[in-house]
Short mmCIF file of C-alpha atoms and ligand atoms in Angstrom, two decimals:
data_model
loop_
_atom_site.label_atom_id
_atom_site.label_comp_id
_atom_site.label_asym_id
_atom_site.label_seq_id
_atom_site.Cartn_x
_atom_site.Cartn_y
_atom_site.Cartn_z
CA UNK A 108 0.22 -22.96 -31.29
CA UNK A 109 -2.92 -25.31 -31.23
CA UNK A 110 -3.59 -27.31 -28.63
CA UNK A 111 -5.13 -30.42 -26.98
CA UNK A 112 -5.64 -30.20 -23.31
CA UNK A 113 -6.17 -34.73 -22.24
CA UNK A 114 -7.17 -35.71 -19.09
CA UNK A 115 -9.85 -37.29 -16.33
CA UNK A 116 -13.14 -35.25 -15.00
CA UNK A 117 -11.27 -33.33 -11.98
CA UNK A 118 -7.94 -33.20 -13.48
CA UNK A 119 -7.30 -28.83 -13.45
CA UNK A 120 -7.90 -28.46 -17.09
CA UNK A 121 -10.23 -25.40 -17.50
CA UNK A 122 -7.37 -24.20 -14.25
CA UNK A 123 -4.82 -24.54 -16.12
CA UNK A 124 -6.72 -23.36 -19.91
CA UNK A 125 -6.87 -19.91 -17.93
CA UNK A 126 -3.60 -18.85 -17.60
CA UNK A 127 -3.03 -20.81 -21.23
CA UNK A 128 -4.76 -19.50 -22.99
CA UNK A 129 -3.34 -15.59 -21.49
CA UNK A 130 0.18 -16.46 -21.83
CA UNK A 131 -0.39 -17.39 -25.37
CA UNK A 132 -3.24 -15.48 -27.21
CA UNK A 133 -5.55 -18.26 -28.06
CA UNK A 134 -9.52 -19.43 -27.62
CA UNK A 135 -10.31 -21.68 -25.35
CA UNK A 136 -12.56 -23.45 -26.23
CA UNK A 137 -13.96 -26.04 -24.25
CA UNK A 138 -17.07 -28.87 -25.18
CA UNK A 139 -18.72 -28.64 -21.34
CA UNK A 140 -18.43 -24.94 -21.83
CA UNK A 141 -19.53 -25.18 -25.13
CA UNK A 142 -23.59 -27.58 -24.16
CA UNK A 143 -23.64 -25.89 -21.52
CA UNK A 144 -23.58 -21.77 -22.76
CA UNK A 145 -26.32 -23.86 -24.45
CA UNK A 146 -28.27 -25.79 -21.93
CA UNK A 147 -28.09 -21.53 -19.87
CA UNK A 148 -29.39 -20.53 -23.60
CA UNK A 149 -31.71 -23.29 -23.58
CA UNK A 150 -31.64 -24.23 -26.94
CA UNK A 151 -32.43 -27.18 -29.02
CA UNK A 152 -28.58 -28.23 -28.15
CA UNK A 153 -28.96 -27.64 -25.56
CA UNK A 154 -32.09 -29.42 -23.77
CA UNK A 155 -30.15 -32.62 -26.78
CA UNK A 156 -27.30 -32.54 -24.32
CA UNK A 157 -28.76 -32.10 -21.21
CA UNK A 158 -29.52 -35.90 -20.85
CA UNK A 159 -26.09 -37.11 -21.14
CA UNK A 160 -23.96 -34.36 -19.18
CA UNK A 161 -26.54 -35.88 -16.29
CA UNK A 162 -25.60 -39.07 -17.03
CA UNK A 163 -22.54 -39.01 -16.91
CA UNK A 164 -22.56 -39.89 -20.47
CA UNK A 165 -20.53 -38.83 -23.30
CA UNK A 166 -22.78 -36.22 -26.13
CA UNK A 167 -22.67 -38.27 -29.97
CA UNK A 168 -19.76 -38.53 -31.80
CA UNK A 169 -21.81 -36.80 -34.81
CA UNK A 170 -23.54 -33.69 -32.76
CA UNK A 171 -20.02 -33.02 -31.71
CA UNK A 172 -17.89 -33.20 -33.95
CA UNK A 173 -19.80 -30.39 -35.85
CA UNK A 174 -20.13 -27.96 -33.09
CA UNK A 175 -16.00 -27.72 -33.19
CA UNK A 176 -15.45 -28.53 -36.65
CA UNK A 177 -17.69 -24.75 -36.75
CA UNK A 178 -16.21 -23.06 -33.96
CA UNK A 179 -12.59 -23.82 -35.44
CA UNK A 180 -13.66 -21.64 -38.77
CA UNK A 181 -13.92 -18.72 -36.26
CA UNK A 182 -12.19 -15.68 -37.11
CA UNK A 183 -10.61 -15.11 -32.96
CA UNK A 184 -9.34 -19.24 -33.59
CA UNK A 185 -6.73 -18.60 -36.98
CA UNK A 186 -3.61 -18.93 -35.65
CA UNK A 187 -5.01 -21.67 -32.93
CA UNK A 188 -6.25 -22.05 -30.31
CA UNK A 189 -6.58 -24.38 -26.93
CA UNK A 190 -9.80 -27.39 -26.98
CA UNK A 191 -10.12 -28.84 -23.30
CA UNK A 192 -12.63 -32.14 -23.50
CA UNK A 193 -12.19 -32.50 -26.98
CA UNK A 194 -11.53 -34.73 -28.51
CA UNK A 195 -12.53 -37.71 -26.32
CA UNK A 196 -13.46 -41.00 -28.15
CA UNK A 197 -10.50 -41.86 -30.86
CA UNK A 198 -13.91 -41.35 -33.62
CA UNK A 199 -13.63 -37.23 -32.33
CA UNK A 200 -9.21 -37.36 -33.01
CA UNK A 201 -9.72 -38.83 -36.40
CA UNK A 202 -12.40 -36.23 -37.73
CA UNK A 203 -9.97 -34.27 -35.84
CA UNK A 204 -7.35 -34.72 -37.54
CA UNK A 205 -9.43 -34.90 -41.10
CA UNK A 206 -10.66 -31.02 -40.49
CA UNK A 207 -7.21 -30.18 -39.83
CA UNK A 208 -4.92 -32.29 -42.62
CA UNK A 209 -7.67 -30.88 -44.75
CA UNK A 210 -5.71 -27.44 -44.21
CA UNK A 211 -2.62 -29.14 -44.50
CA UNK A 212 -2.42 -27.96 -40.65
CA UNK A 213 -1.73 -30.12 -37.02
CA UNK A 214 -2.16 -30.18 -33.59
CA UNK A 215 1.09 -29.15 -31.77
CA UNK A 216 0.88 -30.28 -28.56
CA UNK A 217 -1.41 -32.69 -26.90
CA UNK A 218 -1.56 -32.23 -23.10
CA UNK A 219 -2.04 -34.77 -20.72
CA UNK A 220 -3.03 -33.50 -17.34
CA UNK A 221 -1.58 -36.75 -15.07
CA UNK A 222 -4.08 -37.65 -11.52
CA UNK A 223 -5.13 -40.76 -9.89
CA UNK A 224 -8.64 -42.23 -10.04
CA UNK A 225 -8.86 -41.25 -5.41
CA UNK A 226 -7.63 -37.60 -6.36
CA UNK A 227 -11.12 -36.92 -8.77
CA UNK A 228 -14.25 -36.92 -7.16
CA UNK A 229 -13.04 -34.49 -3.42
CA UNK A 230 -11.77 -33.15 -7.32
CA UNK A 231 -14.75 -32.28 -8.41
CA UNK A 232 -17.13 -32.35 -5.75
CA UNK A 233 -15.76 -29.40 -4.13
CA UNK A 234 -14.86 -27.00 -7.20
CA UNK A 235 -16.86 -23.41 -7.37
CA UNK A 236 -17.45 -22.11 -10.31
CA UNK A 237 -18.35 -18.31 -11.21
CA UNK A 238 -21.58 -17.89 -12.08
CA UNK A 239 -20.44 -14.71 -13.72
CA UNK A 240 -17.11 -14.79 -15.39
CA UNK A 241 -16.66 -19.27 -15.69
CA UNK A 242 -13.39 -19.12 -12.20
CA UNK A 243 -12.39 -22.47 -10.92
CA UNK A 244 -12.69 -22.63 -7.05
CA UNK A 245 -12.45 -26.35 -4.40
CA UNK A 246 -13.69 -24.93 -1.67
CA UNK A 247 -10.32 -26.15 -0.17
CA UNK A 248 -7.30 -26.39 -2.84
CA UNK A 249 -8.69 -22.87 -4.08
CA UNK A 250 -10.46 -21.65 -1.77
CA UNK A 251 -11.73 -18.01 -2.76
CA UNK A 252 -11.53 -14.89 -0.17
CA UNK A 253 -14.70 -14.93 0.45
CA UNK A 254 -16.64 -18.30 0.19
CA UNK A 255 -19.29 -18.02 -1.98
CA UNK A 256 -17.99 -14.82 -3.92
CA UNK A 257 -15.61 -15.04 -6.64
CA UNK A 258 -12.39 -13.29 -6.33
CA UNK A 259 -12.30 -11.91 -10.17
CA UNK A 260 -15.55 -10.14 -9.79
CA UNK A 261 -17.42 -10.66 -7.47
CA UNK A 262 -19.71 -12.82 -8.24
CA UNK A 263 -21.70 -15.65 -6.57
CA UNK A 264 -20.08 -19.47 -7.07
CA UNK A 265 -21.89 -22.15 -7.84
CA UNK A 266 -21.52 -26.08 -8.72
CA UNK A 267 -22.47 -27.65 -11.02
CA UNK A 268 -25.46 -30.43 -11.40
CA UNK A 269 -22.59 -33.24 -12.65
CA UNK A 270 -20.32 -32.53 -9.65
CA UNK A 271 -22.22 -35.30 -7.82
CA UNK A 272 -20.30 -38.45 -6.34
CA UNK A 273 -22.53 -40.78 -8.24
CA UNK A 274 -22.28 -38.80 -11.47
CA UNK A 275 -18.50 -38.61 -11.67
CA UNK A 276 -17.61 -41.70 -10.93
CA UNK A 277 -19.67 -42.58 -14.09
CA UNK A 278 -17.63 -40.13 -16.13
CA UNK A 279 -14.26 -41.35 -14.27
CA UNK A 280 -15.58 -44.83 -15.54
CA UNK A 281 -16.27 -43.34 -19.44
CA UNK A 282 -13.08 -42.00 -19.44
CA UNK A 283 -11.11 -44.83 -18.64
CA UNK A 284 -12.74 -46.52 -21.07
CA UNK A 285 -13.64 -44.06 -24.24
CA UNK A 286 -10.97 -41.18 -24.08
CA UNK A 287 -8.08 -42.76 -22.36
CA UNK A 288 -7.33 -44.70 -25.58
CA UNK A 289 -6.45 -41.20 -26.86
CA UNK A 290 -2.85 -40.72 -24.77
CA UNK A 291 -1.46 -44.07 -26.90
CA UNK A 292 -2.98 -42.49 -29.39
CA UNK A 293 -1.21 -39.40 -29.35
CA UNK A 294 1.49 -40.15 -27.81
CA UNK A 295 2.30 -42.56 -31.31
CA UNK A 296 2.27 -38.87 -33.71
CA UNK A 297 4.69 -38.47 -31.22
CA UNK A 298 3.32 -34.98 -30.16
CA UNK A 299 1.69 -36.13 -25.76
CA UNK A 300 3.31 -34.02 -23.04
CA UNK A 301 2.82 -35.49 -19.77
CA UNK A 302 2.26 -33.16 -16.62
CA UNK A 303 1.60 -34.74 -12.98
CA UNK A 304 -1.47 -32.37 -12.29
CA UNK A 305 -0.94 -33.67 -9.36
CA UNK A 306 1.58 -30.63 -7.86
CA UNK A 307 0.50 -27.14 -6.94
CA UNK A 308 -1.69 -25.15 -9.19
CA UNK A 309 0.73 -23.41 -9.68
CA UNK A 310 3.92 -25.54 -10.62
CA UNK A 311 1.30 -27.73 -12.76
CA UNK A 312 1.02 -24.35 -14.63
CA UNK A 313 4.52 -23.08 -14.95
CA UNK A 314 5.12 -27.48 -15.93
CA UNK A 315 2.95 -27.40 -18.55
CA UNK A 316 5.05 -23.19 -20.78
CA UNK A 317 8.21 -25.35 -20.05
CA UNK A 318 7.63 -27.55 -22.93
CA UNK A 319 5.76 -25.09 -24.70
CA UNK A 320 8.21 -22.63 -24.40
CA UNK A 321 8.12 -18.21 -23.57
P1 LIG B 599 -16.31 -31.22 -19.03
O1 LIG B 599 -17.48 -30.39 -18.67
O2 LIG B 599 -15.27 -31.06 -20.18
O3 LIG B 599 -16.20 -31.49 -17.99
P2 LIG B 599 -14.48 -32.81 -17.45
O4 LIG B 599 -13.73 -32.83 -18.94
O5 LIG B 599 -15.01 -33.68 -17.06
O6 LIG B 599 -13.77 -32.23 -16.84
P3 LIG B 599 -14.39 -31.54 -16.11
O7 LIG B 599 -14.69 -29.59 -16.24
O8 LIG B 599 -14.78 -31.86 -14.91
O9 LIG B 599 -12.83 -31.28 -14.90
P4 LIG B 599 -11.19 -30.06 -15.67
O10 LIG B 599 -10.04 -30.56 -16.09
O11 LIG B 599 -11.97 -28.87 -16.33
O12 LIG B 599 -10.84 -29.97 -13.78
P5 LIG B 599 -11.29 -27.90 -13.17
O13 LIG B 599 -9.93 -27.45 -14.10
O14 LIG B 599 -12.29 -28.11 -13.33
O15 LIG B 599 -17.65 -31.97 -19.66
C1 LIG B 599 -18.73 -31.78 -18.88
C2 LIG B 599 -19.75 -32.68 -20.13
O16 LIG B 599 -20.11 -33.17 -20.74
C3 LIG B 599 -19.84 -34.59 -20.35
O17 LIG B 599 -19.65 -35.25 -18.64
C4 LIG B 599 -19.90 -34.98 -21.50
O18 LIG B 599 -21.60 -35.11 -21.13
C5 LIG B 599 -20.02 -33.99 -22.73
N1 LIG B 599 -18.35 -33.18 -22.30
C6 LIG B 599 -17.75 -32.12 -23.05
N2 LIG B 599 -16.81 -31.96 -24.68
C7 LIG B 599 -17.37 -33.26 -24.83
C8 LIG B 599 -17.10 -34.41 -26.14
N3 LIG B 599 -16.33 -33.66 -26.29
N4 LIG B 599 -17.44 -35.81 -26.40
C9 LIG B 599 -18.92 -36.20 -26.18
N5 LIG B 599 -19.63 -35.45 -25.11
C10 LIG B 599 -18.23 -34.75 -24.25
O19 LIG B 599 -10.25 -28.62 -12.35
C11 LIG B 599 -11.58 -28.67 -10.55
C12 LIG B 599 -11.11 -29.19 -9.68
O20 LIG B 599 -10.32 -29.54 -8.71
C13 LIG B 599 -11.50 -27.42 -9.11
O21 LIG B 599 -12.51 -26.58 -8.16
C14 LIG B 599 -10.26 -26.64 -9.03
O22 LIG B 599 -10.56 -26.16 -8.34
C15 LIG B 599 -9.93 -27.96 -8.05
N6 LIG B 599 -8.01 -28.39 -9.01
C16 LIG B 599 -7.26 -28.00 -10.09
N7 LIG B 599 -6.89 -28.45 -10.18
C17 LIG B 599 -6.01 -28.25 -8.83
C18 LIG B 599 -4.64 -29.12 -8.55
N8 LIG B 599 -3.37 -28.97 -9.61
N9 LIG B 599 -4.69 -29.32 -6.83
C19 LIG B 599 -5.80 -28.76 -6.72
N10 LIG B 599 -6.99 -28.41 -6.88
C20 LIG B 599 -6.87 -28.37 -8.78
MG1 LIG B 600 -13.53 -28.20 -17.25
ZN1 LIG B 601 -16.67 -14.21 -11.76
#
Protein backbone atom coordinates (compact mmCIF):
# COMPACT_ATOMS: atom_id res chain seq x y z
CA UNK A 1 0.00 0.00 0.00
CA UNK A 2 1.45 3.37 -1.03
CA UNK A 3 0.07 6.21 1.02
CA UNK A 4 0.58 9.93 1.53
CA UNK A 5 -0.41 11.81 4.69
CA UNK A 6 -1.32 15.38 3.84
CA UNK A 7 -2.21 18.07 6.35
CA UNK A 8 -0.99 21.26 7.99
CA UNK A 9 1.71 21.42 10.70
CA UNK A 10 0.32 19.90 13.89
CA UNK A 11 -2.57 18.13 12.12
CA UNK A 12 -1.50 14.80 13.61
CA UNK A 13 0.32 13.24 10.66
CA UNK A 14 3.18 11.83 12.73
CA UNK A 15 0.79 10.69 15.46
CA UNK A 16 -1.43 8.77 13.03
CA UNK A 17 1.58 7.47 11.08
CA UNK A 18 2.72 5.50 14.13
CA UNK A 19 -0.50 3.43 14.16
CA UNK A 20 -0.80 3.10 10.39
CA UNK A 21 2.69 1.67 9.83
CA UNK A 22 2.23 -0.82 12.64
CA UNK A 23 -1.04 -2.03 11.23
CA UNK A 24 -0.03 -2.26 7.57
CA UNK A 25 3.64 -3.16 8.02
CA UNK A 26 4.98 -0.39 5.83
CA UNK A 27 7.83 2.03 6.55
CA UNK A 28 7.17 5.58 7.74
CA UNK A 29 8.97 8.05 5.51
CA UNK A 30 8.85 11.54 7.01
CA UNK A 31 10.98 14.15 5.27
CA UNK A 32 10.93 16.28 8.43
CA UNK A 33 12.31 13.32 10.43
CA UNK A 34 14.98 12.70 7.77
CA UNK A 35 16.14 16.32 7.98
CA UNK A 36 16.13 16.32 11.81
CA UNK A 37 18.15 13.09 11.87
CA UNK A 38 20.70 14.58 9.48
CA UNK A 39 20.91 17.71 11.56
CA UNK A 40 21.54 15.69 14.70
CA UNK A 41 24.31 13.81 12.92
CA UNK A 42 25.76 17.05 11.57
CA UNK A 43 25.64 16.06 7.90
CA UNK A 44 25.89 18.64 5.09
CA UNK A 45 22.24 17.96 4.23
CA UNK A 46 21.17 18.59 7.82
CA UNK A 47 23.06 21.86 7.97
CA UNK A 48 21.57 23.04 4.66
CA UNK A 49 18.05 22.15 5.78
CA UNK A 50 18.38 23.81 9.19
CA UNK A 51 18.25 27.38 7.88
CA UNK A 52 14.93 26.73 6.17
CA UNK A 53 13.40 24.69 8.99
CA UNK A 54 14.26 27.26 11.66
CA UNK A 55 12.26 29.83 9.71
CA UNK A 56 9.39 27.49 8.97
CA UNK A 57 10.21 27.74 5.25
CA UNK A 58 10.36 24.81 2.83
CA UNK A 59 13.63 23.13 1.96
CA UNK A 60 14.14 23.56 -1.84
CA UNK A 61 12.38 20.94 -4.01
CA UNK A 62 15.58 19.80 -5.73
CA UNK A 63 17.06 18.74 -2.41
CA UNK A 64 13.92 17.03 -1.13
CA UNK A 65 12.93 15.02 -4.20
CA UNK A 66 16.30 13.26 -4.56
CA UNK A 67 16.28 12.22 -0.91
CA UNK A 68 12.79 10.76 -1.14
CA UNK A 69 13.43 8.95 -4.42
CA UNK A 70 16.58 7.44 -2.88
CA UNK A 71 14.63 6.32 0.16
CA UNK A 72 11.87 4.73 -1.97
CA UNK A 73 14.40 2.45 -3.63
CA UNK A 74 15.40 0.84 -0.32
CA UNK A 75 14.24 -2.78 0.08
CA UNK A 76 11.80 -2.12 2.94
CA UNK A 77 9.79 0.20 0.66
CA UNK A 78 9.26 -2.46 -1.98
CA UNK A 79 5.71 -3.34 -0.94
CA UNK A 80 4.58 0.09 0.08
CA UNK A 81 5.21 3.01 2.38
CA UNK A 82 3.61 5.91 4.17
CA UNK A 83 4.91 9.31 3.10
CA UNK A 84 4.47 11.98 5.80
CA UNK A 85 5.18 15.59 4.93
CA UNK A 86 6.03 14.80 1.32
CA UNK A 87 4.99 15.94 -1.25
CA UNK A 88 4.58 19.49 -0.06
CA UNK A 89 4.61 21.44 -3.33
CA UNK A 90 3.09 20.82 -6.75
CA UNK A 91 6.59 20.25 -8.13
CA UNK A 92 7.24 17.55 -5.54
CA UNK A 93 3.89 15.90 -6.30
CA UNK A 94 4.60 15.88 -10.03
CA UNK A 95 8.11 14.50 -9.45
CA UNK A 96 6.66 11.70 -7.30
CA UNK A 97 4.05 10.85 -9.92
CA UNK A 98 6.69 10.75 -12.63
CA UNK A 99 8.89 8.49 -10.53
CA UNK A 100 5.98 6.12 -9.85
CA UNK A 101 4.77 6.17 -13.46
CA UNK A 102 8.23 5.04 -14.61
CA UNK A 103 7.76 1.89 -12.58
CA UNK A 104 4.18 1.46 -13.81
CA UNK A 105 3.07 2.30 -10.28
CA UNK A 106 0.79 4.81 -8.53
CA UNK A 107 -0.29 6.01 -5.08
CA UNK A 108 -3.24 4.19 -3.51
CA UNK A 109 -4.57 6.89 -1.18
CA UNK A 110 -3.75 10.42 -0.11
CA UNK A 111 -5.14 11.00 3.37
CA UNK A 112 -5.86 14.65 4.08
CA UNK A 113 -6.02 15.26 7.83
CA UNK A 114 -8.13 18.40 8.26
CA UNK A 115 -7.72 20.64 11.33
CA UNK A 116 -8.75 24.29 11.75
CA UNK A 117 -5.83 26.76 11.82
CA UNK A 118 -6.76 28.03 15.34
CA UNK A 119 -6.12 24.57 16.80
CA UNK A 120 -2.77 24.01 15.08
CA UNK A 121 -0.62 26.47 17.03
CA UNK A 122 -1.75 25.05 20.37
CA UNK A 123 -1.03 21.54 19.17
CA UNK A 124 2.46 22.29 17.89
CA UNK A 125 3.55 24.45 20.82
CA UNK A 126 2.45 21.79 23.35
CA UNK A 127 4.10 18.92 21.45
CA UNK A 128 6.84 16.92 23.14
CA UNK A 129 8.89 14.19 21.45
CA UNK A 130 10.94 11.33 22.89
CA UNK A 131 14.67 11.79 22.26
CA UNK A 132 15.14 8.07 22.20
CA UNK A 133 12.23 6.51 20.26
CA UNK A 134 10.54 9.51 18.64
CA UNK A 135 7.11 8.93 20.24
CA UNK A 136 4.96 12.08 20.17
CA UNK A 137 3.08 13.55 23.14
CA UNK A 138 1.18 16.71 23.96
CA UNK A 139 1.36 18.41 27.34
CA UNK A 140 -2.45 18.72 27.50
CA UNK A 141 -3.99 16.50 24.79
CA UNK A 142 -1.80 13.42 25.07
CA UNK A 143 0.40 13.74 28.16
CA UNK A 144 2.89 11.05 29.23
CA UNK A 145 2.19 9.35 32.57
CA UNK A 146 5.23 11.04 34.09
CA UNK A 147 6.00 14.60 32.96
CA UNK A 148 8.98 14.75 30.59
CA UNK A 149 9.39 10.97 30.38
CA UNK A 150 8.38 8.67 27.50
CA UNK A 151 5.76 6.03 28.43
CA UNK A 152 7.13 3.59 25.88
CA UNK A 153 10.88 3.63 26.58
CA UNK A 154 11.60 5.92 29.54
CA UNK A 155 13.51 8.35 27.29
CA UNK A 156 13.41 12.09 28.01
CA UNK A 157 11.09 14.35 26.05
CA UNK A 158 12.14 17.47 24.15
CA UNK A 159 10.49 20.28 22.22
CA UNK A 160 11.24 20.82 18.52
CA UNK A 161 13.06 24.08 17.77
CA UNK A 162 10.47 25.07 15.17
CA UNK A 163 7.56 24.54 17.61
CA UNK A 164 7.44 28.13 18.85
CA UNK A 165 4.47 30.37 18.09
CA UNK A 166 6.15 32.58 15.48
CA UNK A 167 7.66 29.72 13.46
CA UNK A 168 4.47 27.67 13.65
CA UNK A 169 2.48 30.64 12.30
CA UNK A 170 4.90 30.85 9.39
CA UNK A 171 4.70 27.09 8.76
CA UNK A 172 0.90 27.32 8.63
CA UNK A 173 1.11 30.17 6.10
CA UNK A 174 3.60 28.21 3.97
CA UNK A 175 1.24 25.23 4.11
CA UNK A 176 -1.67 27.40 2.88
CA UNK A 177 0.36 28.88 0.04
CA UNK A 178 2.45 25.95 -1.15
CA UNK A 179 0.91 22.69 0.04
CA UNK A 180 -2.87 23.14 0.19
CA UNK A 181 -3.13 23.17 -3.67
CA UNK A 182 -2.25 19.47 -3.46
CA UNK A 183 -5.70 18.78 -2.02
CA UNK A 184 -7.26 19.66 -5.38
CA UNK A 185 -4.48 17.96 -7.28
CA UNK A 186 -5.19 14.61 -5.61
CA UNK A 187 -8.97 15.10 -5.53
CA UNK A 188 -8.89 15.32 -9.33
CA UNK A 189 -7.00 12.03 -9.42
CA UNK A 190 -9.76 10.57 -7.22
CA UNK A 191 -7.38 9.23 -4.58
CA UNK A 192 -8.03 11.87 -1.91
CA UNK A 193 -9.54 10.79 1.41
CA UNK A 194 -10.75 13.56 3.74
CA UNK A 195 -10.37 12.84 7.47
CA UNK A 196 -11.58 15.03 10.34
CA UNK A 197 -8.39 15.51 12.39
CA UNK A 198 -10.16 17.30 15.25
CA UNK A 199 -11.60 14.19 16.83
CA UNK A 200 -9.77 12.22 19.54
CA UNK A 201 -6.52 10.62 18.37
CA UNK A 202 -8.06 7.12 18.52
CA UNK A 203 -11.18 8.19 16.63
CA UNK A 204 -9.11 9.75 13.85
CA UNK A 205 -7.23 6.46 13.60
CA UNK A 206 -10.48 4.46 13.35
CA UNK A 207 -11.68 6.75 10.56
CA UNK A 208 -8.44 6.20 8.64
CA UNK A 209 -8.59 2.42 9.11
CA UNK A 210 -12.16 2.31 7.90
CA UNK A 211 -11.03 3.83 4.60
CA UNK A 212 -7.86 1.76 4.17
CA UNK A 213 -9.52 -1.52 5.12
CA UNK A 214 -8.58 -4.10 7.72
P1 LIG B 1 7.63 18.25 9.41
O1 LIG B 1 8.45 17.59 10.43
O2 LIG B 1 6.98 17.45 8.38
O3 LIG B 1 6.57 19.15 10.16
P2 LIG B 1 5.07 19.59 9.76
O4 LIG B 1 4.55 19.22 8.46
O5 LIG B 1 5.08 21.02 10.05
O6 LIG B 1 4.17 18.73 10.62
P3 LIG B 1 4.35 18.43 12.12
O7 LIG B 1 5.33 17.33 12.30
O8 LIG B 1 4.57 19.71 12.84
O9 LIG B 1 2.87 17.96 12.50
P4 LIG B 1 2.17 16.55 12.45
O10 LIG B 1 1.03 16.66 11.51
O11 LIG B 1 3.14 15.44 12.24
O12 LIG B 1 1.58 16.50 13.92
P5 LIG B 1 1.85 15.52 15.17
O13 LIG B 1 1.29 14.17 14.90
O14 LIG B 1 3.26 15.61 15.62
O15 LIG B 1 8.52 19.36 8.68
C1 LIG B 1 9.35 20.22 9.38
C2 LIG B 1 10.11 21.14 8.44
O16 LIG B 1 10.96 20.34 7.57
C3 LIG B 1 9.27 21.97 7.48
O17 LIG B 1 8.85 23.17 8.08
C4 LIG B 1 10.27 22.19 6.34
O18 LIG B 1 11.20 23.20 6.67
C5 LIG B 1 11.00 20.87 6.27
N1 LIG B 1 10.36 19.90 5.35
C6 LIG B 1 9.82 18.69 5.70
N2 LIG B 1 9.32 18.07 4.62
C7 LIG B 1 9.55 18.90 3.56
C8 LIG B 1 9.24 18.81 2.17
N3 LIG B 1 8.60 17.75 1.65
N4 LIG B 1 9.60 19.86 1.38
C9 LIG B 1 10.26 20.92 1.88
N5 LIG B 1 10.57 21.07 3.20
C10 LIG B 1 10.21 20.06 4.02
O19 LIG B 1 0.89 16.21 16.26
C11 LIG B 1 1.11 17.52 16.74
C12 LIG B 1 0.71 17.60 18.21
O20 LIG B 1 -0.71 17.45 18.33
C13 LIG B 1 1.31 16.50 19.09
O21 LIG B 1 1.64 17.04 20.34
C14 LIG B 1 0.20 15.46 19.20
O22 LIG B 1 0.27 14.74 20.44
C15 LIG B 1 -1.05 16.33 19.15
N6 LIG B 1 -2.18 15.65 18.49
C16 LIG B 1 -2.14 14.85 17.39
N7 LIG B 1 -3.38 14.44 17.04
C17 LIG B 1 -4.23 15.00 17.95
C18 LIG B 1 -5.65 14.94 18.12
N8 LIG B 1 -6.44 14.23 17.30
N9 LIG B 1 -6.19 15.63 19.16
C19 LIG B 1 -5.39 16.36 20.02
N10 LIG B 1 -4.05 16.45 19.90
C20 LIG B 1 -3.47 15.77 18.87
MG1 LIG C 1 5.24 15.33 11.93
ZN1 LIG D 1 10.48 6.82 23.86
